[in-house]
């Protein structure tokens, strides 16, 4: 067991049936910071350029752009200098390739990890309990689709980075590294759960998963913060959730096996206590649907979810995406209640399309249908619930519905004070939005 400074309240240990994990050696109250972990390596997503500083992830107006590639933006000269060791991997390549510069975010992150590893001789402050080199890669469990994905990422790494990274590691080492990043990487999101970038946080990756987690991970710039969302006692294992907890047990388990290669045996998966509410069937049907009908509809729902994800990825026409949402809701709505999680999933996607199309009224009416069921299906302190109240509150204010706006923002604030901490700039921003109304 390693006890290290900076993560004083926790220690690494061998968790029964789960391999290594993190456990508390002191009490943590709800909302208390368990530990913070700076990113070992990180990258800002392409779509957020110009809105965020590449180096510190600050969101502000009037950032200055890199004079050479004109693609990277910074707060000031200090941020630009700080970022140069990583930005130089891409700056000249972006100029040379122009429109054809298109490595995936994972490839961009792996390039940065390789450079960081070369420049680093000792343990970093991101690895006080777990070294990046100790990450599991689960290579023995990859199917051919995942193996092909890795090979195309490796090809892209060579294609876009071999000029700037002399002597890339050999193929086997790269397969291992991509495997490690795929299982242990994190996506950094903002307060509305918009994707800001990707990163590795080794100490955060030490935590095992539970579908009723006792901590939540949030981000302050490029630092991950881990806060208690349940009372944690000395000796308790610290559990994070790896996935979206909206879905019923069978679905969550599938996802965990597919992405992280383990079969979840947490209390929630054993008791399935929320499944019946999550799978609510429409009231007032002439006859209750047969189990087979329900199974078929769930199968349909999962296919639509996947189809929609692909359509979004290939940037289908927005009206097509909205139509997919509406048609699938209509079909599922013949059996499922509006509070059913598969209905909510499509409503959430439709809301996203409405926001993108700046159809504020449409987005608001979806948000209103979603927010109540969300607070039933998710655990008490949930970023999904907080971000939904936040989006809804901001929509209300934009549509001059002041009372409803303030009410929704206060709900978001209450959750965020626990999840992000009372002193987080996101919380200060929400408070300011509320005060401006009063």
C-alpha positions in Angstrom: 0.0 0.0 0.0 1.4 3.4 -1.0 0.4 6.4 1.1 1.3 9.6 -0.7 1.1 13.3 0.1 -1.7 15.2 -1.7 -4.0 12.3 -1.7 -3.8 12.1 2.1 -7.3 10.9 2.7 -7.0 7.9 0.4 -4.8 4.9 -0.3 -4.3 2.4 -3.1 -5.4 -1.1 -2.2 -6.4 -4.5 -3.7 -10.1 -4.5 -4.0 -11.8 -7.9 -3.7 -12.7 -9.1 -7.3 -11.9 -5.7 -8.8 -8.1 -5.6 -8.9 -6.5 -2.4 -7.5 -8.7 0.4 -6.3 -8.8 3.5 -4.1 -10.1 3.5 -0.5 -10.7 6.2 2.0 -8.6 6.4 5.2 -10.7 9.3 6.6 -14.3 10.5 6.5 -15.5 12.6 3.6 -18.8 14.5 3.9 -21.1 15.1 0.8 -19.5 17.8 -1.3 -16.0 17.4 0.2 -13.0 17.3 -2.2 -11.5 13.8 -1.9 -8.5 14.7 -4.2 -7.5 16.6 -7.3 -5.4 15.4 -10.1 -3.8 17.5 -12.8 -3.9 16.0 -16.3 -0.9 14.0 -17.3 -1.6 14.8 -20.9 -4.6 16.5 -22.5 -5.9 18.0 -25.7 -8.6 20.6 -26.5 -11.2 19.4 -29.0 -11.1 21.0 -32.4 -14.6 22.3 -32.2 -13.8 24.4 -29.1 -10.8 26.2 -30.6 -11.1 30.0 -30.3 -13.6 29.6 -27.5 -11.1 28.1 -25.0 -7.4 28.5 -24.4 -5.5 25.5 -25.7 -3.2 25.5 -22.6 -5.4 26.2 -19.6 -8.9 25.6 -21.1 -10.1 29.0 -19.9 -13.3 30.1 -21.7 -13.1 33.7 -22.6 -13.6 36.3 -25.4 -10.7 37.8 -27.2 -8.1 35.0 -27.1 -5.0 35.5 -29.2 -4.2 33.0 -32.0 -1.0 31.3 -32.9 0.6 33.5 -35.6 1.8 30.5 -37.6 -1.1 28.1 -37.9 -3.9 30.5 -36.8 -5.7 27.4 -35.3 -4.7 27.5 -31.7 -5.8 30.3 -29.3 -4.3 31.4 -26.0 -5.0 33.7 -23.0 -1.6 35.3 -23.3 2.1 34.7 -24.1 2.5 32.6 -21.0 -0.2 30.1 -22.0 1.2 30.1 -25.5 4.8 29.3 -24.3 3.5 26.7 -21.8 1.6 24.9 -24.7 4.4 25.1 -27.3 6.0 21.7 -26.4 2.7 20.1 -27.3 1.4 22.5 -30.0 4.6 22.2 -32.0 3.6 18.6 -32.7 0.7 19.9 -34.7 1.4 23.5 -35.8 3.5 22.9 -38.9 1.6 19.8 -39.8 -1.7 21.7 -39.7 -0.1 24.3 -42.1 1.2 21.6 -44.4 -1.9 19.4 -44.5 -4.5 22.2 -44.5 -8.0 20.7 -44.9 -6.5 17.2 -44.9 -5.2 17.4 -41.3 -7.7 15.1 -39.5 -6.2 12.9 -36.8 -8.8 11.7 -34.3 -8.7 13.2 -30.8 -7.3 9.9 -29.4 -4.4 10.1 -31.9 -3.7 13.7 -30.8 -3.8 12.7 -27.2 -1.5 9.7 -27.7 1.0 11.9 -29.6 1.1 14.2 -26.5 1.5 11.2 -24.1 4.5 9.9 -26.1 6.2 13.4 -25.9 5.4 13.8 -22.2 6.8 10.3 -21.5 10.1 11.3 -23.2 10.4 14.5 -21.3 9.6 13.0 -18.0 12.0 11.1 -15.8 10.2 10.8 -12.5 6.7 10.2 -11.2 4.4 13.2 -12.0 1.9 14.8 -9.7 -0.8 13.1 -11.8 0.6 9.7 -10.7 0.8 9.8 -7.0 -1.0 6.4 -6.6 -1.0 4.9 -10.1 1.6 5.2 -12.9 0.4 5.7 -16.5 2.6 2.7 -17.4 0.5 0.5 -15.0 -2.7 1.1 -17.0 -4.5 -2.0 -18.2 -4.7 -2.3 -22.0 -7.0 -5.4 -22.1 -5.5 -6.3 -25.5 -6.5 -9.9 -25.1 -10.2 -8.9 -25.0 -10.4 -6.7 -28.1 -12.6 -7.8 -31.0 -11.6 -7.4 -34.6 -13.4 -4.1 -34.9 -11.5 -2.6 -32.0 -8.2 -4.0 -33.4 -8.9 -2.4 -36.7 -9.7 0.9 -35.0 -6.3 0.8 -33.2 -4.5 0.0 -36.4 -6.1 2.9 -38.3 -5.2 5.2 -35.3 -1.6 4.0 -35.5 -1.5 4.7 -39.2 -2.9 8.2 -38.6 -0.3 8.8 -35.9 2.5 7.9 -38.3 0.9 9.9 -41.1 0.4 13.2 -39.1 3.1 13.0 -36.5 6.2 11.1 -37.8 7.9 14.3 -38.9 7.6 15.8 -35.5 8.1 12.8 -33.3 11.4 11.1 -34.2 11.4 7.3 -33.7 7.8 6.6 -32.8 7.5 3.5 -30.6 7.1 0.2 -32.5 3.7 -1.2 -33.5 3.3 -3.4 -30.4 4.1 -0.6 -28.0 1.6 1.6 -29.8 -1.1 -1.0 -29.8 -0.6 -1.2 -26.0 -0.7 2.5 -25.6 -3.9 3.0 -27.6 -5.4 0.1 -25.6 -4.4 1.8 -22.3 -5.8 5.2 -23.4 -9.1 3.7 -24.7 -9.8 2.1 -21.3 -8.4 4.8 -19.0 -8.9 8.0 -20.9 -11.3 10.7 -19.8 -13.4 13.3 -21.7 -13.4 16.8 -20.2 -16.8 18.4 -20.3 -18.1 21.8 -19.3 -21.0 22.6 -17.0 -23.6 21.8 -19.8 -21.7 18.6 -20.5 -20.4 19.9 -23.8 -17.3 18.0 -24.9 -14.1 20.2 -24.3 -11.3 17.7 -24.8 -9.6 14.4 -23.9 -7.1 13.7 -21.2 -5.4 11.1 -19.0 -5.6 11.4 -15.2 -3.8 8.3 -13.8 -4.9 8.7 -10.1 -8.5 9.2 -11.2 -8.3 6.1 -13.3 -7.4 4.1 -10.2 -11.0 4.3 -9.0 -13.2 1.3 -9.7 -16.7 1.7 -11.1 -20.1 1.6 -9.4 -23.6 2.4 -10.8 -24.3 4.1 -7.5 -20.9 5.9 -7.2 -19.9 7.8 -4.0 -17.9 10.4 -5.9 -18.2 12.6 -9.0 -15.4 13.8 -11.2 -15.5 17.4 -12.4 -13.0 19.6 -14.1 -11.4 23.0 -13.3 -9.4 23.9 -16.4 -7.2 20.8 -17.0 -7.4 19.5 -13.4 -9.8 16.8 -12.4 -11.5 17.2 -9.0 -13.1 14.3 -7.2 -15.9 15.1 -4.7 -18.0 12.9 -2.4 -21.6 12.6 -3.4 -22.4 10.1 -0.5 -21.0 10.0 3.0 -17.7 8.1 2.8 -16.2 6.5 5.9 -12.6 5.3 6.6 -12.1 1.9 4.9 -14.8 2.5 2.3 -13.8 1.9 -1.3 -14.1 5.1 -3.5 -16.3 4.5 -6.6 -16.7 6.6 -9.6 -19.1 5.9 -12.5 -17.6 5.2 -15.9 -20.8 5.5 -17.9 -24.1 7.4 -18.2 -26.3 6.0 -15.4 -29.6 6.7 -17.2 -30.1 3.2 -18.6 -31.5 0.0 -17.1 -29.1 -2.7 -15.7 -28.8 -4.9 -18.7 -27.9 -1.9 -20.8 -25.4 -0.6 -18.4 -23.7 -4.0 -18.1 -23.5 -4.3 -21.9 -21.8 -1.0 -22.1 -19.3 -1.7 -19.3 -18.4 -5.0 -20.8 -18.0 -3.5 -24.3 -15.9 -0.5 -23.2 -14.2 -1.7 -20.0 -14.3 -5.5 -20.1 -15.9 -6.3 -16.7 -19.3 -7.5 -15.5 -20.6 -5.0 -13.0 -21.8 -6.5 -9.7 -22.5 -3.3 -7.9 -25.5 -2.9 -5.5 -27.6 -1.2 -8.2 -26.9 -4.0 -10.8 -27.7 -6.6 -8.2 -30.9 -5.0 -6.8 -32.0 -3.5 -10.2 -34.0 -1.2 -8.0 -34.5 1.5 -10.7 -35.2 -0.7 -13.7 -39.0 -0.8 -13.5 -39.3 3.0 -13.4 -36.7 3.3 -16.2 -38.7 0.9 -18.4 -42.1 2.5 -17.6 -44.9 1.3 -20.0 -47.6 3.7 -21.3 -50.7 3.9 -19.2 -54.2 3.5 -20.7 -53.1 0.8 -23.3 -56.1 -1.4 -24.2 -54.0 -4.4 -23.2 -50.6 -4.6 -21.5 -47.8 -5.4 -24.0 -46.3 -8.9 -24.1 -42.8 -9.3 -22.8 -41.7 -10.1 -26.4 -43.2 -6.8 -27.7 -41.2 -4.9 -25.0 -38.0 -6.8 -25.9 -38.5 -6.0 -29.6 -39.0 -2.3 -28.8 -35.9 -2.2 -26.6 -34.0 -3.8 -29.5 -35.4 -1.2 -31.8 -34.5 1.6 -29.4 -30.9 0.5 -29.1 -30.6 0.3 -32.8 -32.0 3.8 -33.3 -29.6 5.1 -30.6 -26.6 3.6 -32.5 -28.0 4.7 -35.9 -28.4 8.3 -34.6 -24.9 8.3 -33.2 -23.5 7.4 -36.6 -25.7 9.9 -38.4 -24.5 12.6 -36.1 -20.9 11.5 -36.6 -21.3 11.7 -40.4 -23.0 15.2 -40.0 -26.3 14.3 -41.5 -28.7 17.1 -42.3 -30.2 18.5 -39.1 -33.8 18.1 -40.3 -33.0 14.4 -40.9 -31.7 14.0 -37.4 -34.8 15.7 -35.9 -37.0 13.5 -38.1 -35.2 10.4 -36.7 -35.9 11.6 -33.2 -39.6 12.3 -33.8 -40.3 9.0 -35.7 -38.6 6.9 -33.1 -40.4 8.7 -30.3 -43.7 8.1 -32.1 -42.9 4.4 -32.6 -41.6 3.8 -29.1 -44.4 5.9 -27.6 -46.9 3.3 -28.7 -45.7 1.1 -25.8 -43.3 3.3 -23.7 -44.4 6.1 -21.3 -42.8 9.5 -21.8 -40.7 8.9 -18.7 -39.1 5.7 -20.2 -35.4 6.2 -20.5 -35.4 5.2 -24.2 -38.0 8.0 -24.9 -35.9 10.4 -22.8 -32.8 9.5 -24.8 -34.4 10.5 -28.1 -35.9 13.6 -26.5 -32.5 14.6 -25.3 -31.0 14.1 -28.8 -33.9 16.1 -30.3 -33.3 18.9 -27.7 -29.6 19.0 -28.8 -30.6 19.4 -32.4 -33.0 22.2 -31.5 -30.3 24.0 -29.6 -27.9 23.6 -32.5 -30.6 25.0 -34.9 -31.4 27.8 -32.4 -35.0 26.6 -32.1 -35.2 27.8 -28.5 -38.9 27.0 -28.0 -38.4 23.5 -29.3 -35.4 23.0 -27.0 -37.3 24.3 -24.1 -40.4 22.0 -24.6 -38.1 19.0 -24.8 -36.2 20.1 -21.7 -39.4 20.4 -19.7 -40.3 16.9 -20.5 -36.9 15.5 -19.6 -35.9 17.2 -16.4 -38.4 15.7 -14.0 -37.8 12.0 -15.0 -34.1 12.7 -15.1 -34.1 13.6 -11.4 -35.9 10.3 -10.7 -33.7 8.0 -12.7 -30.3 9.5 -11.9 -28.6 9.4 -8.4 -29.2 12.4 -6.1 -26.3 14.5 -7.3 -25.9 14.1 -11.0 -24.2 16.2 -13.6 -26.8 15.1 -16.1 -29.6 16.5 -14.0 -27.6 19.7 -13.1 -26.8 20.4 -16.7 -30.4 19.9 -17.8 -31.6 22.4 -15.2 -28.9 24.7 -16.3 -29.8 24.5 -20.0 -33.4 24.9 -19.2 -32.8 27.8 -16.9 -30.8 29.6 -19.5 -33.4 28.9 -22.2 -36.2 30.3 -19.9 -34.2 33.5 -19.3 -33.5 33.9 -23.0 -37.3 33.5 -23.7 -38.0 36.0 -20.9 -39.6 33.6 -18.5 -37.8 35.0 -15.5 -39.5 33.1 -12.6 -39.1 29.7 -14.2 -35.5 30.6 -15.2 -34.4 31.5 -11.7 -36.1 28.4 -10.3 -34.3 26.1 -12.7 -30.9 27.8 -12.2 -31.2 27.5 -8.4 -31.8 23.7 -8.9 -28.7 23.5 -11.0 -26.7 25.5 -8.5 -27.7 23.3 -5.6 -26.3 20.2 -7.3 -23.2 22.0 -8.7 -22.2 23.2 -5.2 -21.8 19.6 -4.2 -20.4 18.2 -7.5 -18.2 21.1 -8.6 -17.6 22.7 -5.1 -18.9 26.0 -3.9 -15.9 27.9 -5.1 -15.9 26.7 -8.7 -16.1 29.4 -11.4 -19.1 27.6 -13.0 -21.0 28.0 -9.7 -20.0 31.7 -9.5 -21.3 32.1 -13.1 -24.7 30.6 -12.3 -25.0 32.7 -9.1 -24.3 35.8 -11.2 -26.9 34.8 -13.8 -29.5 34.5 -10.9 -28.4 37.8 -9.3 -28.7 39.6 -12.7 -32.4 38.6 -12.7 -33.1 39.9 -9.2 
